[in-house]
XYZ file of C-alpha atoms in Angstrom:
462
model
C 395.949 105.458 111.094
C 393.934 107.013 108.306
C 396.725 107.014 105.716
C 399.666 104.838 104.771
C 401.553 107.710 103.154
C 401.476 111.498 103.286
C 403.073 113.303 100.350
C 403.938 116.985 100.780
C 404.163 118.707 97.414
C 402.189 118.096 94.210
C 404.972 118.738 91.723
C 406.486 116.079 89.444
C 408.050 114.062 92.292
C 405.032 114.203 94.586
C 402.492 113.421 91.882
C 404.418 110.471 90.449
C 405.055 109.024 93.924
C 401.431 109.420 95.023
C 400.131 107.797 91.835
C 402.476 104.802 92.023
C 401.814 104.269 95.740
C 398.041 104.443 95.251
C 398.170 102.016 92.339
C 399.954 99.593 94.682
C 397.136 99.901 97.222
C 398.331 102.559 99.667
C 395.983 105.183 101.062
C 397.691 108.483 100.208
C 397.138 112.026 101.436
C 398.630 114.615 99.060
C 399.122 118.112 100.505
C 400.065 121.189 98.483
C 399.758 124.893 99.253
C 398.843 125.804 95.679
C 395.191 125.787 94.515
C 395.829 122.939 92.057
C 398.323 120.183 91.300
C 401.412 120.750 89.187
C 404.021 122.341 91.436
C 406.083 125.173 89.988
C 406.954 123.520 86.687
C 403.370 122.479 85.811
C 401.595 125.252 87.697
C 397.957 125.700 86.632
C 398.510 123.388 83.665
C 394.973 121.991 83.826
C 393.466 125.473 83.437
C 395.931 127.048 81.004
C 394.522 125.689 77.759
C 395.013 129.094 76.118
C 398.667 129.423 77.209
C 400.084 125.963 76.609
C 401.407 126.760 73.147
C 403.744 129.570 74.192
C 404.656 127.918 77.512
C 406.073 125.004 75.510
C 405.870 121.212 75.140
C 407.673 120.454 78.418
C 404.901 122.319 80.242
C 402.182 120.324 78.472
C 403.937 117.060 79.381
C 402.704 117.329 82.972
C 399.075 116.602 82.038
C 399.584 112.837 82.304
C 400.875 113.162 85.863
C 397.973 115.386 86.926
C 395.399 113.007 85.442
C 396.787 110.092 87.492
C 395.796 111.866 90.716
C 392.171 110.890 90.025
C 392.840 107.544 91.757
C 390.260 107.160 94.557
C 393.001 106.065 96.984
C 394.556 109.554 96.736
C 393.051 112.297 98.879
C 394.212 115.673 97.568
C 394.176 118.735 99.794
C 395.114 121.912 97.939
C 395.611 125.288 99.538
C 397.088 123.278 102.411
C 400.151 124.735 104.124
C 402.260 122.256 106.114
C 403.856 123.910 109.127
C 405.040 121.063 111.365
C 406.243 117.464 111.000
C 407.090 115.081 113.845
C 408.505 111.601 113.291
C 407.599 109.182 116.085
C 410.371 106.601 116.221
C 408.571 104.467 118.820
C 405.468 103.532 116.834
C 407.052 104.266 113.430
C 404.565 106.950 112.443
C 404.659 110.559 111.286
C 402.432 113.411 112.462
C 401.890 116.297 110.046
C 400.313 119.617 111.041
C 398.781 121.569 108.189
C 396.359 124.442 107.677
C 393.688 124.955 105.071
C 391.130 127.778 104.803
C 391.924 129.037 108.291
C 391.669 125.675 110.055
C 394.562 123.516 111.191
C 394.682 119.726 111.187
C 396.943 116.983 112.486
C 397.208 113.854 110.376
C 399.070 110.658 111.151
C 400.520 108.234 108.626
C 402.969 105.389 108.531
C 405.328 107.185 106.188
C 406.056 110.647 104.790
C 407.479 111.780 101.463
C 408.734 115.365 101.299
C 408.585 116.620 97.708
C 408.673 120.373 98.234
C 411.032 121.043 95.336
C 413.391 123.972 94.986
C 413.554 127.722 95.368
C 415.430 130.263 93.319
C 418.838 131.141 94.651
C 418.825 134.661 96.132
C 420.618 137.139 93.857
C 421.567 140.122 96.032
C 423.114 143.101 94.245
C 422.538 146.849 94.637
C 418.923 147.570 93.725
C 417.634 143.989 93.715
C 414.826 144.898 96.149
C 413.426 147.750 94.030
C 409.930 147.468 92.521
C 410.250 145.979 89.054
C 413.161 143.694 89.964
C 412.048 140.110 90.513
C 413.225 136.519 90.022
C 412.679 135.102 86.548
C 410.883 132.132 88.101
C 408.427 134.460 89.829
C 407.694 136.124 86.508
C 407.090 132.692 85.016
C 404.617 131.936 87.820
C 402.670 135.066 86.867
C 402.702 133.914 83.252
C 401.217 130.553 84.253
C 398.851 131.750 86.966
C 397.332 134.809 85.347
C 398.706 135.130 81.844
C 400.602 138.262 82.918
C 403.416 138.675 80.425
C 406.644 140.509 81.310
C 407.216 143.345 78.863
C 410.166 145.620 78.260
C 412.206 143.256 80.441
C 415.906 142.494 80.785
C 416.794 138.934 81.804
C 419.918 138.933 83.982
C 421.938 136.101 85.507
C 422.762 132.595 84.336
C 421.205 129.229 83.687
C 418.819 127.445 81.325
C 415.713 128.993 82.896
C 416.707 132.367 81.430
C 416.631 130.844 77.939
C 413.295 129.142 78.581
C 411.648 132.316 79.893
C 413.106 134.281 76.966
C 411.704 131.754 74.473
C 408.288 131.846 76.164
C 408.269 135.652 76.020
C 409.224 135.508 72.335
C 406.452 132.982 71.603
C 403.955 135.238 73.389
C 404.997 138.206 71.260
C 406.959 140.155 73.884
C 410.658 139.271 73.519
C 413.068 140.410 76.231
C 415.053 143.571 75.674
C 418.333 141.751 76.351
C 419.934 138.776 78.088
C 422.754 139.787 80.425
C 424.592 136.616 81.506
C 427.307 136.054 84.087
C 428.931 132.896 82.712
C 432.153 133.481 80.797
C 434.942 131.749 78.857
C 436.514 130.265 82.011
C 433.242 128.599 82.904
C 432.901 127.201 79.398
C 436.444 125.852 79.505
C 435.934 124.252 82.926
C 432.620 122.722 81.810
C 434.078 121.192 78.637
C 435.207 118.009 80.381
C 431.582 117.226 81.265
C 430.386 117.331 77.631
C 430.911 113.577 76.937
C 428.732 112.641 79.907
C 426.120 115.234 78.935
C 425.726 113.545 75.531
C 423.714 110.835 77.300
C 421.114 113.587 77.808
C 421.131 114.543 74.129
C 417.441 115.480 74.119
C 418.050 118.111 76.794
C 421.124 119.411 74.974
C 419.153 119.760 71.750
C 416.409 121.564 73.637
C 418.967 124.096 74.916
C 420.342 124.609 71.422
C 416.795 125.138 70.116
C 416.090 127.780 72.770
C 419.270 129.666 71.871
C 418.301 129.562 68.199
C 414.901 131.073 68.995
C 416.580 133.855 70.950
C 419.042 134.514 68.147
C 416.315 134.542 65.461
C 414.317 137.044 67.500
C 417.326 139.382 67.510
C 417.576 139.567 71.307
C 421.007 140.977 72.307
C 423.130 138.779 74.598
C 425.897 140.054 76.892
C 427.973 137.248 78.418
C 430.632 137.384 81.146
C 428.825 140.374 82.653
C 429.605 141.542 86.188
C 428.662 144.077 88.865
C 424.905 144.342 88.382
C 423.134 147.412 89.674
C 419.573 148.715 89.334
C 418.512 152.317 89.925
C 414.976 153.683 89.857
C 414.145 156.330 87.271
C 411.081 158.469 86.747
C 407.793 156.978 85.525
C 408.515 153.564 87.102
C 411.429 152.938 84.749
C 414.667 151.216 85.753
C 418.288 151.720 84.839
C 420.106 148.386 84.800
C 423.880 148.766 84.670
C 426.634 146.155 84.491
C 430.237 145.692 83.426
C 430.843 144.010 80.067
C 434.264 143.675 78.424
C 435.719 146.166 80.872
C 433.145 148.878 80.190
C 430.037 149.945 82.079
C 426.864 149.312 80.090
C 423.389 150.570 80.962
C 419.941 149.527 79.761
C 416.678 151.346 80.472
C 413.758 148.989 80.950
C 410.515 148.367 82.817
C 411.469 145.076 84.464
C 414.649 143.249 85.476
C 414.200 139.492 85.836
C 417.086 137.833 87.672
C 418.173 134.216 87.970
C 421.189 132.331 89.286
C 419.837 128.801 89.331
C 417.800 127.058 92.004
C 418.647 125.393 95.309
C 416.764 122.730 97.304
C 413.978 123.946 99.543
C 415.216 122.597 102.876
C 413.236 124.439 105.546
C 410.928 121.504 106.270
C 413.640 118.851 106.106
C 415.885 120.877 108.431
C 413.028 121.387 110.876
C 412.544 117.605 110.952
C 416.178 117.205 112.022
C 417.235 115.335 108.883
C 420.972 115.256 108.203
C 422.111 117.724 105.522
C 425.357 117.913 103.570
C 427.147 120.578 101.561
C 426.961 120.081 97.783
C 430.017 121.891 96.467
C 429.074 121.410 92.801
C 425.700 123.097 93.277
C 426.898 125.523 95.960
C 424.109 124.670 98.402
C 423.020 122.487 101.282
C 420.846 119.474 100.551
C 419.383 116.631 102.605
C 421.475 113.474 102.738
C 419.522 110.718 101.028
C 420.290 107.290 99.596
C 419.492 106.452 95.928
C 415.882 105.704 96.934
C 415.385 109.036 98.669
C 415.533 107.560 102.183
C 416.871 109.808 104.959
C 418.374 109.115 108.365
C 414.807 109.203 109.755
C 413.332 105.850 108.789
C 409.799 107.145 108.247
C 410.752 110.023 105.933
C 411.847 110.029 102.288
C 412.685 113.071 100.155
C 412.306 113.119 96.374
C 412.690 115.611 93.570
C 414.715 118.809 93.556
C 414.347 119.094 97.326
C 416.975 116.342 97.529
C 419.329 117.966 94.996
C 418.733 119.796 91.726
C 418.248 117.497 88.720
C 415.182 118.917 86.943
C 411.541 118.006 86.352
C 412.043 114.767 84.415
C 414.440 113.424 87.027
C 412.098 114.575 89.822
C 409.261 112.405 88.522
C 411.596 109.415 88.296
C 412.946 110.012 91.801
C 409.381 110.171 93.083
C 408.678 106.746 91.619
C 411.857 105.287 93.126
C 410.979 106.693 96.541
C 407.441 105.279 96.309
C 408.755 101.795 95.569
C 411.169 101.948 98.484
C 408.328 103.086 100.765
C 406.245 100.148 99.541
C 409.161 97.888 100.425
C 409.587 99.430 103.878
C 405.865 99.007 104.544
C 406.078 95.341 103.572
C 403.982 95.618 100.402
C 406.750 94.441 98.047
C 410.047 92.620 98.472
C 413.477 94.117 97.844
C 413.728 92.118 94.622
C 410.366 93.431 93.424
C 411.464 96.963 94.254
C 414.757 96.571 92.394
C 413.328 94.853 89.330
C 410.416 97.269 89.064
C 412.809 100.217 89.285
C 415.398 99.119 86.712
C 413.939 101.124 83.833
C 413.420 104.217 86.010
C 417.006 104.042 87.307
C 418.339 103.868 83.745
C 416.136 106.802 82.713
C 417.288 108.773 85.784
C 420.931 108.266 84.833
C 420.208 109.671 81.383
C 418.134 112.587 82.689
C 420.777 113.593 85.233
C 423.762 113.191 82.901
C 423.628 116.852 81.892
C 423.702 118.182 85.458
C 427.511 118.338 85.982
C 427.811 120.338 82.747
C 425.132 122.815 83.827
C 426.519 123.154 87.351
C 429.955 124.059 86.049
C 428.804 126.162 83.110
C 426.429 128.376 85.137
C 427.933 128.811 88.630
C 426.803 131.710 90.826
C 429.539 134.361 90.656
C 431.328 135.357 93.841
C 430.028 138.943 93.684
C 426.458 137.562 93.862
C 427.190 135.104 96.682
C 429.093 137.748 98.684
C 427.596 141.114 97.664
C 428.925 144.634 98.329
C 428.574 146.236 101.765
C 425.546 148.410 100.948
C 423.504 145.563 99.441
C 420.441 144.313 101.323
C 420.820 140.632 102.216
C 417.869 140.019 104.564
C 414.886 141.634 102.878
C 412.533 141.129 105.843
C 414.804 143.017 108.255
C 416.360 145.364 105.618
C 419.748 144.072 106.779
C 422.754 144.841 104.564
C 425.939 142.892 103.925
C 428.091 145.407 105.798
C 426.596 144.793 109.270
C 426.725 141.041 108.668
C 430.429 141.186 107.851
C 430.959 143.363 110.924
C 429.188 140.799 113.121
C 431.356 138.033 111.664
C 434.483 140.110 112.338
C 433.309 140.546 115.935
C 433.001 136.812 116.507
C 429.863 135.386 114.867
C 430.816 131.971 113.479
C 427.415 130.651 112.388
C 423.814 131.507 111.564
C 422.680 131.420 115.177
C 425.239 134.026 116.244
C 424.405 136.181 113.223
C 420.709 136.007 114.113
C 421.437 137.012 117.701
C 423.661 139.902 116.655
C 421.673 141.277 113.724
C 418.145 139.720 113.571
C 419.147 137.904 110.368
C 416.389 135.563 109.194
C 413.845 136.608 111.829
C 411.257 137.924 109.356
C 408.274 136.314 107.690
C 410.323 134.260 105.213
C 412.313 132.723 108.125
C 415.614 132.946 106.302
C 414.588 131.538 102.944
C 415.921 134.651 101.179
C 419.068 135.211 103.223
C 420.368 131.863 104.564
C 422.357 131.111 101.400
C 424.006 134.541 101.293
C 424.762 134.487 105.026
C 426.412 131.110 104.586
C 428.544 132.471 101.723
C 429.622 135.422 103.878
C 430.640 133.012 106.649
C 432.640 130.938 104.141
C 434.243 134.149 102.840
C 435.505 134.741 106.402
C 436.935 131.216 106.644
C 434.131 129.338 108.400
C 433.013 125.918 107.055
C 429.735 125.748 105.101
C 428.590 122.336 106.300
C 426.636 123.294 109.442
C 423.095 124.293 108.398
C 420.926 126.503 110.587
C 418.194 124.475 112.278
C 414.808 125.567 110.986
C 412.124 125.888 113.630
C 408.471 124.928 113.660
C 406.181 126.313 112.472
C 408.002 126.489 109.137
C 405.170 128.540 107.620
C 403.243 131.401 109.257
C 400.221 130.176 111.224
C 397.724 132.304 113.127
C 396.840 131.943 116.797
C 393.267 131.262 115.707
C 394.373 128.275 113.663
C 396.335 126.938 116.611
C 393.354 127.408 118.917
C 391.100 125.439 116.568
C 393.653 122.639 116.143
C 392.058 119.230 116.644
C 394.254 117.354 119.170
C 393.041 113.904 118.165
C 395.475 113.143 115.279
C 392.671 111.979 112.993
C 393.211 114.461 110.174
């Protein structure tokens, strides 16, 4: 085999795991579909010297991780889209199919680490598919990739990312028009019991307080406990964003609406591999079942970072290191004692970094009217499929994703369900069906052309 370890994803978890494994002597292949290392959180960090100030200190912190990829035992392939993974239980190897610049490759390794991170939770409400309405994380990607700043924008939803994007817009000289937030007094009351635990993550708490102070100093209006979002198109590419606040309908005219309701693990690849998944009720999502080291029920595959459950960038890097040490142990490079002793400091740091998560999960839950939208709201963007026909199919006997797909074409578009699986699951739960059975993702998990398949080298040499 050409490699000891293949790492899919060059975000915090993937980079830290690849660096630690290479330093211990493993030959590592790092695959990422972006042009450069960094993942979503550190996207284009190496090139954005002129934007680092307004993107903030947490963004700049990723430079150390990126620099460690210079190790000669790490082979980095960027612009590489992984579309198939097969674990061979007989010879304890993993085959990965990936495409780059129009050519497909098959590479074999002794072990695989999936570090594909998270995706934004879909936020379906009337008008969410209109031009000018986009996820806040997507707007942040444009800020990092091209320096395109959102202007005349309303930030709508819940979660710390809204505050971070607002602060970045303020620092860049284009503050948001308003923050319209869905969390309310009941959420704050329910989250209060998690405050003592969150104090162990005092640095993160202080960061949140600092962001709110910046927003307040900039004079950005905040509407909390808002409900019933709706966007309508006006003349001259303007938008009318309406919502209910304190029992009254409010409306804001703006150029952009940036939405956010937290993030959920990106599970398409792990589900296609056949890895066991479980329902995380606190985070309202499915996630792969892993042990504290990131090991899955397939012995050759680990998962690290937010793809194994949402804990944030700092925790992702630590989980990548823990997974790398366990892989080293499984490959016979270190003993269990060496793994445990070498990981003690990282485990302690992970406990501190993740201490704030229960507070955030309870303080910023997705509201029911987002998870189960009104009848005329598009759920599956690829097929322009609305909530009404999905509920009708469930009433007529569909009890899972497969039946919904058969009845309505749900999830059969280019995104393969990434933008509708979560909402479809919530609609099934609304009708009384259990949420624990995930839809099996199918290979290829990313679009691949017939030409790429025809040029595929069958020799498994990479």
